[in-house]
PDB file of C-alpha atoms in Angstrom:
ATOM      1  CA  MET A 206      15.045  11.964   8.456  1.00 84.00           C
ATOM      2  CA  PRO A 207      11.980  11.094   9.904  1.00 85.00           C
ATOM      3  CA  THR A 208      10.334   7.473   9.178  1.00 90.00           C
ATOM      4  CA  TYR A 209       6.664   7.126   8.121  1.00 91.00           C
ATOM      5  CA  ARG A 210       4.501   4.151   7.824  1.00 92.00           C
ATOM      6  CA  VAL A 211       2.140   4.949   4.834  1.00 94.00           C
ATOM      7  CA  LEU A 212      -1.028   3.174   4.093  1.00 95.00           C
ATOM      8  CA  VAL A 213      -2.507   3.819   0.554  1.00 96.00           C
ATOM      9  CA  ARG A 214      -5.842   2.516   0.216  1.00 96.00           C
ATOM     10  CA  GLY A 215      -7.771   2.464  -3.436  1.00 95.00           C
ATOM     11  CA  LYS A 216     -10.073   0.301  -5.482  1.00 95.00           C
ATOM     12  CA  PHE A 217      -9.340  -1.549  -8.631  1.00 93.00           C
ATOM     13  CA  ASP A 218     -11.106  -0.170 -11.320  1.00 92.00           C
ATOM     14  CA  ARG A 219     -13.083  -3.088 -13.223  1.00 89.00           C
ATOM     15  CA  PRO A 220     -10.044  -5.335 -14.223  1.00 88.00           C
ATOM     16  CA  ALA A 221     -10.417  -7.270 -17.385  1.00 89.00           C
ATOM     17  CA  GLN A 222     -10.489 -10.991 -17.115  1.00 91.00           C
ATOM     18  CA  ALA A 223      -6.946 -11.576 -17.743  1.00 91.00           C
ATOM     19  CA  VAL A 224      -5.931  -9.032 -15.424  1.00 89.00           C
ATOM     20  CA  ARG A 225      -8.287 -10.486 -12.661  1.00 89.00           C
ATOM     21  CA  GLU A 226      -6.736 -13.984 -13.407  1.00 90.00           C
ATOM     22  CA  LYS A 227      -3.475 -12.597 -12.787  1.00 89.00           C
ATOM     23  CA  LEU A 228      -4.411 -10.693  -9.505  1.00 89.00           C
ATOM     24  CA  LEU A 229      -6.068 -14.040  -8.093  1.00 89.00           C
ATOM     25  CA  ALA A 230      -2.950 -16.074  -8.947  1.00 86.00           C
ATOM     26  CA  GLY A 231      -0.760 -14.316  -6.832  1.00 78.00           C
ATOM     27  CA  LEU A 232      -3.093 -14.125  -4.006  1.00 77.00           C
ATOM     28  CA  THR A 233      -2.364 -16.714  -1.266  1.00 64.00           C
ATOM     29  CA  SER A 234      -3.423 -17.085   2.214  1.00 53.00           C
ATOM     30  CA  ASP A 235       0.160 -15.738   3.347  1.00 50.00           C
ATOM     31  CA  ASP A 236      -0.502 -12.339   1.533  1.00 44.00           C
ATOM     32  CA  VAL A 237      -3.518 -11.732   3.654  1.00 49.00           C
ATOM     33  CA  ALA A 238      -2.235 -12.978   6.859  1.00 48.00           C
ATOM     34  CA  GLU A 239       1.170 -10.993   7.056  1.00 66.00           C
ATOM     35  CA  PRO A 240       0.497  -7.380   5.932  1.00 77.00           C
ATOM     36  CA  VAL A 241       3.837  -5.693   6.711  1.00 85.00           C
ATOM     37  CA  PHE A 242       5.289  -2.267   6.405  1.00 89.00           C
ATOM     38  CA  SER A 243       8.679  -2.452   4.268  1.00 87.00           C
ATOM     39  CA  GLU A 244      10.588  -0.152   2.251  1.00 90.00           C
ATOM     40  CA  GLU A 245       9.517  -2.169  -0.795  1.00 89.00           C
ATOM     41  CA  GLY A 246       5.769  -1.954   0.275  1.00 90.00           C
ATOM     42  CA  SER A 247       3.426  -4.703   0.561  1.00 89.00           C
ATOM     43  CA  LEU A 248       0.190  -4.961  -1.381  1.00 90.00           C
ATOM     44  CA  THR A 249      -2.699  -6.683  -0.128  1.00 89.00           C
ATOM     45  CA  TYR A 250      -6.341  -7.633  -1.556  1.00 90.00           C
ATOM     46  CA  SER A 251      -9.146  -9.844  -1.019  1.00 86.00           C
ATOM     47  CA  HIS A 252     -10.269 -12.651  -3.363  1.00 88.00           C
ATOM     48  CA  HIS A 253     -13.393 -10.085  -4.705  1.00 88.00           C
ATOM     49  CA  LEU A 254     -11.026  -7.721  -5.851  1.00 89.00           C
ATOM     50  CA  GLY A 255     -12.776  -4.722  -4.938  1.00 87.00           C
ATOM     51  CA  GLY A 256     -10.249  -2.705  -2.896  1.00 92.00           C
ATOM     52  CA  PHE A 257      -6.502  -2.948  -1.996  1.00 93.00           C
ATOM     53  CA  THR A 258      -4.109  -1.510   0.641  1.00 94.00           C
ATOM     54  CA  PHE A 259      -0.542  -0.803  -0.169  1.00 94.00           C
ATOM     55  CA  ARG A 260       1.774  -0.555   3.096  1.00 94.00           C
ATOM     56  CA  VAL A 261       5.027   1.182   2.835  1.00 94.00           C
ATOM     57  CA  GLN A 262       7.701   2.485   5.359  1.00 93.00           C
ATOM     58  CA  VAL A 263       9.640   5.617   3.985  1.00 92.00           C
ATOM     59  CA  ASP A 264      12.367   7.839   5.485  1.00 90.00           C
ATOM     60  CA  VAL A 265      11.719  11.344   4.133  1.00 87.00           C
ATOM     61  CA  ALA A 266      14.199  14.185   3.551  1.00 82.00           C
ATOM     62  CA  SER A 267      13.145  17.668   4.601  1.00 71.00           C
ATOM     63  CA  GLY A 268      11.159  19.142   2.266  1.00 67.00           C
ATOM     64  CA  ASP A 269       9.774  16.044   0.802  1.00 79.00           C
ATOM     65  CA  ASP A 270       6.356  14.296   1.459  1.00 88.00           C
ATOM     66  CA  ALA A 271       5.713  10.560   2.444  1.00 89.00           C
ATOM     67  CA  HIS A 272       2.341  10.609   1.003  1.00 91.00           C
ATOM     68  CA  ASP A 273       3.331  11.680  -2.531  1.00 91.00           C
ATOM     69  CA  GLN A 274       6.430   9.086  -2.298  1.00 92.00           C
ATOM     70  CA  ALA A 275       4.055   6.332  -1.269  1.00 93.00           C
ATOM     71  CA  GLU A 276       1.336   7.263  -3.746  1.00 94.00           C
ATOM     72  CA  LEU A 277       3.995   7.336  -6.653  1.00 93.00           C
ATOM     73  CA  MET A 278       5.217   3.769  -5.590  1.00 94.00           C
ATOM     74  CA  VAL A 279       1.320   2.445  -6.008  1.00 94.00           C
ATOM     75  CA  MET A 280       1.224   4.178  -9.165  1.00 95.00           C
ATOM     76  CA  GLU A 281       4.121   2.969 -10.802  1.00 95.00           C
ATOM     77  CA  LEU A 282       3.550  -0.523  -9.503  1.00 93.00           C
ATOM     78  CA  PHE A 283       0.175  -0.926 -10.937  1.00 94.00           C
ATOM     79  CA  GLU A 284       1.167   0.941 -14.152  1.00 94.00           C
ATOM     80  CA  ARG A 285       3.893  -1.664 -14.534  1.00 93.00           C
ATOM     81  CA  ALA A 286       1.626  -4.507 -13.978  1.00 90.00           C
ATOM     82  CA  GLY A 287      -1.481  -3.224 -15.875  1.00 91.00           C
ATOM     83  CA  TYR A 288      -3.704  -3.042 -12.930  1.00 92.00           C
ATOM     84  CA  PRO A 289      -6.505  -0.503 -13.225  1.00 94.00           C
ATOM     85  CA  TYR A 290      -7.066   1.441  -9.962  1.00 94.00           C
ATOM     86  CA  ARG A 291      -8.919   4.386  -8.834  1.00 93.00           C
ATOM     87  CA  ASP A 292      -9.952   6.432  -5.544  1.00 94.00           C
ATOM     88  CA  LEU A 293      -6.310   6.414  -3.798  1.00 95.00           C
ATOM     89  CA  ILE A 294      -6.495   7.581  -0.064  1.00 95.00           C
ATOM     90  CA  VAL A 295      -3.270   8.184   1.854  1.00 95.00           C
ATOM     91  CA  SER A 296      -2.567   8.003   5.452  1.00 94.00           C
ATOM     92  CA  SER A 297       0.636   8.055   7.283  1.00 91.00           C
ATOM     93  CA  THR A 298       1.895   8.002  10.717  1.00 90.00           C
ATOM     94  CA  CYS A 299       5.529   9.450  11.816  1.00 89.00           C
ATOM     95  CA  LEU A 300       7.170   6.863  13.931  1.00 86.00           C
ATOM     96  CA  ASP A 301       9.280   9.726  15.472  1.00 82.00           C
ATOM     97  CA  ASP A 302       5.971  11.013  16.981  1.00 81.00           C
ATOM     98  CA  VAL A 303       5.032   7.661  18.528  1.00 79.00           C
ATOM     99  CA  LYS A 304       5.144   7.680  22.382  1.00 77.00           C
ATOM    100  CA  ILE A 305       5.809   4.305  23.820  1.00 79.00           C
ATOM    101  CA  ARG A 306       4.300   4.071  27.612  1.00 79.00           C
ATOM    102  CA  ARG A 307       6.385   1.859  29.681  1.00 79.00           C
ATOM    103  CA  ARG A 308       4.750   0.154  32.588  1.00 76.00           C
TER     104      ARG A 308
END
């Protein structure tokens, strides 16, 4: 089963003041300093709340799509939290295709 590292980038869609305060309260310097790829995914964004990046590592069975899985994870996360979003762009790298040059 191939493993993918997927980036989902998007923009916050004019969050209301209460949502802005919630997002800013959850933002610490650690969030920005250590973005990681994990199975749960990690969400990073800056203080100006323009755009965000969601990083996730997914194992994909044949016939499934890593982009669809990651995009669905972001949409579910944002719907649960009540964060308005738009303009999702998904990119990925298959770790099985990465070649390591040994010296």
